[in-house]
Amino acid sequence: ARNKRIAPAIWKRAIGNRSIVLAIASLATISLPAAAQNLQNFNAYPLGGITKFAILVEPMSPDAARCGITADQVETSVRFIIGQSKMELSSLNSDPLLPEIYVNVTALSNCAAFASLEVKTTVTILASKQLWTGATIWDAGVIRTGPNAGQSVADIVERLAKQLVNDWNTVNPH
């Protein structure tokens, strides 16, 4: 007889908890897009207020050259995308403290490659009040394999540059 009295009480508690769980799940579903947007803004946040950049392309390795990947092709891909945005490009010669879009492509002898874009800038270390050059504030990269490495890497670099422009636009409204 005792089990019959306990079971309804447990069931009532479970139903009450289920409605709480459903309410929390509903709120999470509603706020998930906002959380994703905040995460994107978090990744883009350091780009806020920066308007002018220099482009620095790491020299290509002999393996990259054998695979048809050239520094000129990679730089052209970045300049093409950035040139269509409101981001300005300048030279490190004109301002050595200018934030730089650092492009690095690492290729193996089988033409597998890793392409990455980073935004590096000079920051002030709060504790010491000293400038620190080369701090990465944004980065993205892609690994690729297969034929046509030169064109494939150029396409990847364009996609990464578009991602940079989109993130920059998120925190620098026009």
Tab-separated table of C-alpha atoms in Angstrom:
chain	number	residue	atom	x	y	z
A	1	ALA	CA	0.000	0.000	0.000
A	2	ARG	CA	2.869	2.280	0.768
A	3	ASN	CA	4.297	1.983	-2.793
A	4	LYS	CA	0.951	3.017	-4.248
A	5	ARG	CA	1.067	6.294	-2.283
A	6	ILE	CA	4.684	7.071	-3.140
A	7	ALA	CA	4.351	6.428	-6.875
A	8	PRO	CA	1.759	9.197	-7.495
A	9	ALA	CA	3.868	11.659	-5.500
A	10	ILE	CA	6.982	10.795	-7.530
A	11	TRP	CA	4.995	11.026	-10.781
A	12	LYS	CA	3.643	14.469	-9.822
A	13	ARG	CA	7.191	15.640	-9.038
A	14	ALA	CA	8.457	14.231	-12.363
A	15	ILE	CA	5.685	16.007	-14.287
A	16	GLY	CA	6.515	19.253	-12.523
A	17	ASN	CA	10.225	18.827	-13.306
A	18	ARG	CA	9.438	17.949	-16.912
A	19	SER	CA	7.573	21.211	-17.384
A	20	ILE	CA	10.551	23.065	-15.927
A	21	VAL	CA	12.897	21.196	-18.277
A	22	LEU	CA	10.619	21.981	-21.234
A	23	ALA	CA	10.526	25.653	-20.265
A	24	ILE	CA	14.326	25.785	-20.034
A	25	ALA	CA	14.684	23.961	-23.356
A	26	SER	CA	12.286	26.432	-24.982
A	27	LEU	CA	14.281	29.389	-23.667
A	28	ALA	CA	17.529	27.792	-24.856
A	29	THR	CA	16.071	27.290	-28.321
A	30	ILE	CA	14.963	30.912	-28.466
A	31	SER	CA	18.302	32.250	-27.237
A	32	LEU	CA	20.548	29.900	-29.263
A	33	PRO	CA	20.709	32.154	-32.364
A	34	ALA	CA	21.553	35.107	-30.127
A	35	ALA	CA	24.295	33.095	-28.433
A	36	ALA	CA	25.744	32.101	-31.804
A	37	GLN	CA	25.723	35.756	-32.869
A	38	ASN	CA	27.460	36.748	-29.637
A	39	LEU	CA	30.102	34.078	-30.252
A	40	GLN	CA	30.691	35.421	-33.763
A	41	ASN	CA	30.949	38.940	-32.355
A	42	PHE	CA	33.351	37.645	-29.706
A	43	ASN	CA	35.661	36.257	-32.406
A	44	ALA	CA	35.386	39.461	-34.427
A	45	TYR	CA	35.480	41.884	-31.485
A	46	PRO	CA	39.237	42.612	-31.627
A	47	LEU	CA	38.812	43.854	-35.221
A	48	GLY	CA	36.583	46.708	-34.026
A	49	GLY	CA	37.938	50.158	-34.842
A	50	ILE	CA	40.731	48.945	-37.121
A	51	THR	CA	40.296	50.477	-40.560
A	52	LYS	CA	43.666	50.113	-42.273
A	53	PHE	CA	45.730	46.975	-42.817
A	54	ALA	CA	48.903	45.855	-44.559
A	55	ILE	CA	49.221	42.459	-46.242
A	56	LEU	CA	52.221	40.280	-45.517
A	57	VAL	CA	52.553	37.003	-47.423
A	58	GLU	CA	55.049	34.494	-46.093
A	59	PRO	CA	57.493	33.357	-48.817
A	60	MET	CA	56.509	30.049	-50.402
A	61	SER	CA	58.548	26.889	-49.853
A	62	PRO	CA	60.096	24.937	-52.741
A	63	ASP	CA	57.315	22.331	-52.265
A	64	ALA	CA	54.688	25.054	-52.705
A	65	ALA	CA	56.374	26.220	-55.905
A	66	ARG	CA	56.435	22.624	-57.260
A	67	CYS	CA	52.708	22.409	-56.525
A	68	GLY	CA	51.982	25.604	-58.471
A	69	ILE	CA	51.341	27.807	-55.431
A	70	THR	CA	52.865	31.271	-55.713
A	71	ALA	CA	53.043	34.177	-53.281
A	72	ASP	CA	51.768	36.532	-56.008
A	73	GLN	CA	48.701	34.365	-56.589
A	74	VAL	CA	47.974	34.189	-52.858
A	75	GLU	CA	48.437	37.942	-52.340
A	76	THR	CA	46.256	38.721	-55.357
A	77	SER	CA	43.482	36.554	-53.874
A	78	VAL	CA	43.574	38.463	-50.582
A	79	ARG	CA	43.807	41.892	-52.255
A	80	PHE	CA	40.877	41.061	-54.540
A	81	ILE	CA	38.520	40.335	-51.622
A	82	ILE	CA	39.766	43.071	-49.278
A	83	GLY	CA	39.665	45.563	-52.151
A	84	GLN	CA	35.912	44.999	-52.486
A	85	SER	CA	35.331	45.837	-48.818
A	86	LYS	CA	35.510	49.018	-46.764
A	87	MET	CA	38.770	47.798	-45.212
A	88	GLU	CA	41.714	49.938	-46.353
A	89	LEU	CA	45.049	48.529	-47.453
A	90	SER	CA	48.351	50.309	-46.980
A	91	SER	CA	52.024	49.445	-46.680
A	92	LEU	CA	54.075	48.591	-43.617
A	93	ASN	CA	56.655	51.002	-45.049
A	94	SER	CA	54.245	53.885	-44.478
A	95	ASP	CA	53.342	52.760	-40.950
A	96	PRO	CA	55.315	49.945	-39.309
A	97	LEU	CA	52.731	49.628	-36.504
A	98	LEU	CA	49.889	49.014	-38.965
A	99	PRO	CA	47.868	45.835	-38.298
A	100	GLU	CA	48.815	43.218	-40.853
A	101	ILE	CA	46.925	40.479	-42.602
A	102	TYR	CA	49.505	37.721	-42.417
A	103	VAL	CA	49.071	34.984	-45.019
A	104	ASN	CA	50.891	31.685	-44.651
A	105	VAL	CA	50.709	28.657	-46.936
A	106	THR	CA	52.550	25.491	-45.970
A	107	ALA	CA	52.730	22.808	-48.660
A	108	LEU	CA	54.064	19.270	-48.512
A	109	SER	CA	55.757	17.372	-51.309
A	110	ASN	CA	52.445	15.619	-52.140
A	111	CYS	CA	50.818	19.091	-52.545
A	112	ALA	CA	48.681	18.824	-49.436
A	113	ALA	CA	48.620	22.343	-48.031
A	114	PHE	CA	47.542	24.409	-45.058
A	115	ALA	CA	46.524	28.014	-45.785
A	116	SER	CA	45.940	30.490	-42.995
A	117	LEU	CA	45.131	34.155	-42.534
A	118	GLU	CA	45.888	35.972	-39.305
A	119	VAL	CA	45.447	39.576	-38.308
A	120	LYS	CA	48.446	40.610	-36.256
A	121	THR	CA	48.847	43.931	-34.561
A	122	THR	CA	50.750	45.781	-31.896
A	123	VAL	CA	49.161	45.642	-28.477
A	124	THR	CA	50.014	47.172	-25.130
A	125	ILE	CA	50.538	44.716	-22.299
A	126	LEU	CA	48.499	46.198	-19.455
A	127	ALA	CA	50.687	44.895	-16.634
A	128	SER	CA	53.980	46.228	-18.024
A	129	LYS	CA	52.652	49.031	-20.287
A	130	GLN	CA	55.015	47.729	-22.997
A	131	LEU	CA	54.158	47.354	-26.679
A	132	TRP	CA	54.025	43.816	-27.993
A	133	THR	CA	54.254	43.407	-31.743
A	134	GLY	CA	52.802	40.527	-33.664
A	135	ALA	CA	49.885	39.679	-31.394
A	136	THR	CA	47.336	37.619	-33.324
A	137	ILE	CA	43.831	39.021	-32.835
A	138	TRP	CA	42.011	37.014	-35.542
A	139	ASP	CA	42.854	33.831	-37.423
A	140	ALA	CA	41.417	31.140	-39.655
A	141	GLY	CA	42.918	28.308	-41.669
A	142	VAL	CA	42.074	25.383	-43.935
A	143	ILE	CA	43.861	22.147	-44.866
A	144	ARG	CA	43.477	20.937	-48.455
A	145	THR	CA	44.551	17.876	-50.410
A	146	GLY	CA	44.163	16.778	-54.000
A	147	PRO	CA	45.039	18.046	-57.467
A	148	ASN	CA	45.238	21.647	-58.738
A	149	ALA	CA	46.915	22.936	-55.594
A	150	GLY	CA	47.631	26.397	-56.986
A	151	GLN	CA	44.032	27.264	-57.856
A	152	SER	CA	42.654	25.408	-54.862
A	153	VAL	CA	44.847	27.356	-52.427
A	154	ALA	CA	43.946	30.647	-54.131
A	155	ASP	CA	40.245	29.789	-53.708
A	156	ILE	CA	40.788	28.870	-50.058
A	157	VAL	CA	42.626	32.124	-49.383
A	158	GLU	CA	39.733	34.050	-50.975
A	159	ARG	CA	37.255	32.205	-48.701
A	160	LEU	CA	39.369	33.023	-45.650
A	161	ALA	CA	39.587	36.675	-46.723
A	162	LYS	CA	35.782	36.761	-47.111
A	163	GLN	CA	35.469	35.351	-43.598
A	164	LEU	CA	37.769	38.122	-42.344
A	165	VAL	CA	35.739	40.798	-44.153
A	166	ASN	CA	32.478	39.389	-42.746
A	167	ASP	CA	33.866	39.378	-39.209
A	168	TRP	CA	35.279	42.883	-39.678
A	169	ASN	CA	31.897	44.111	-40.968
A	170	THR	CA	30.203	42.617	-37.881
A	171	VAL	CA	32.077	44.958	-35.537
A	172	ASN	CA	32.624	47.935	-37.861
A	173	PRO	CA	29.171	49.074	-38.992
A	174	HIS	CA	29.209	51.292	-42.045
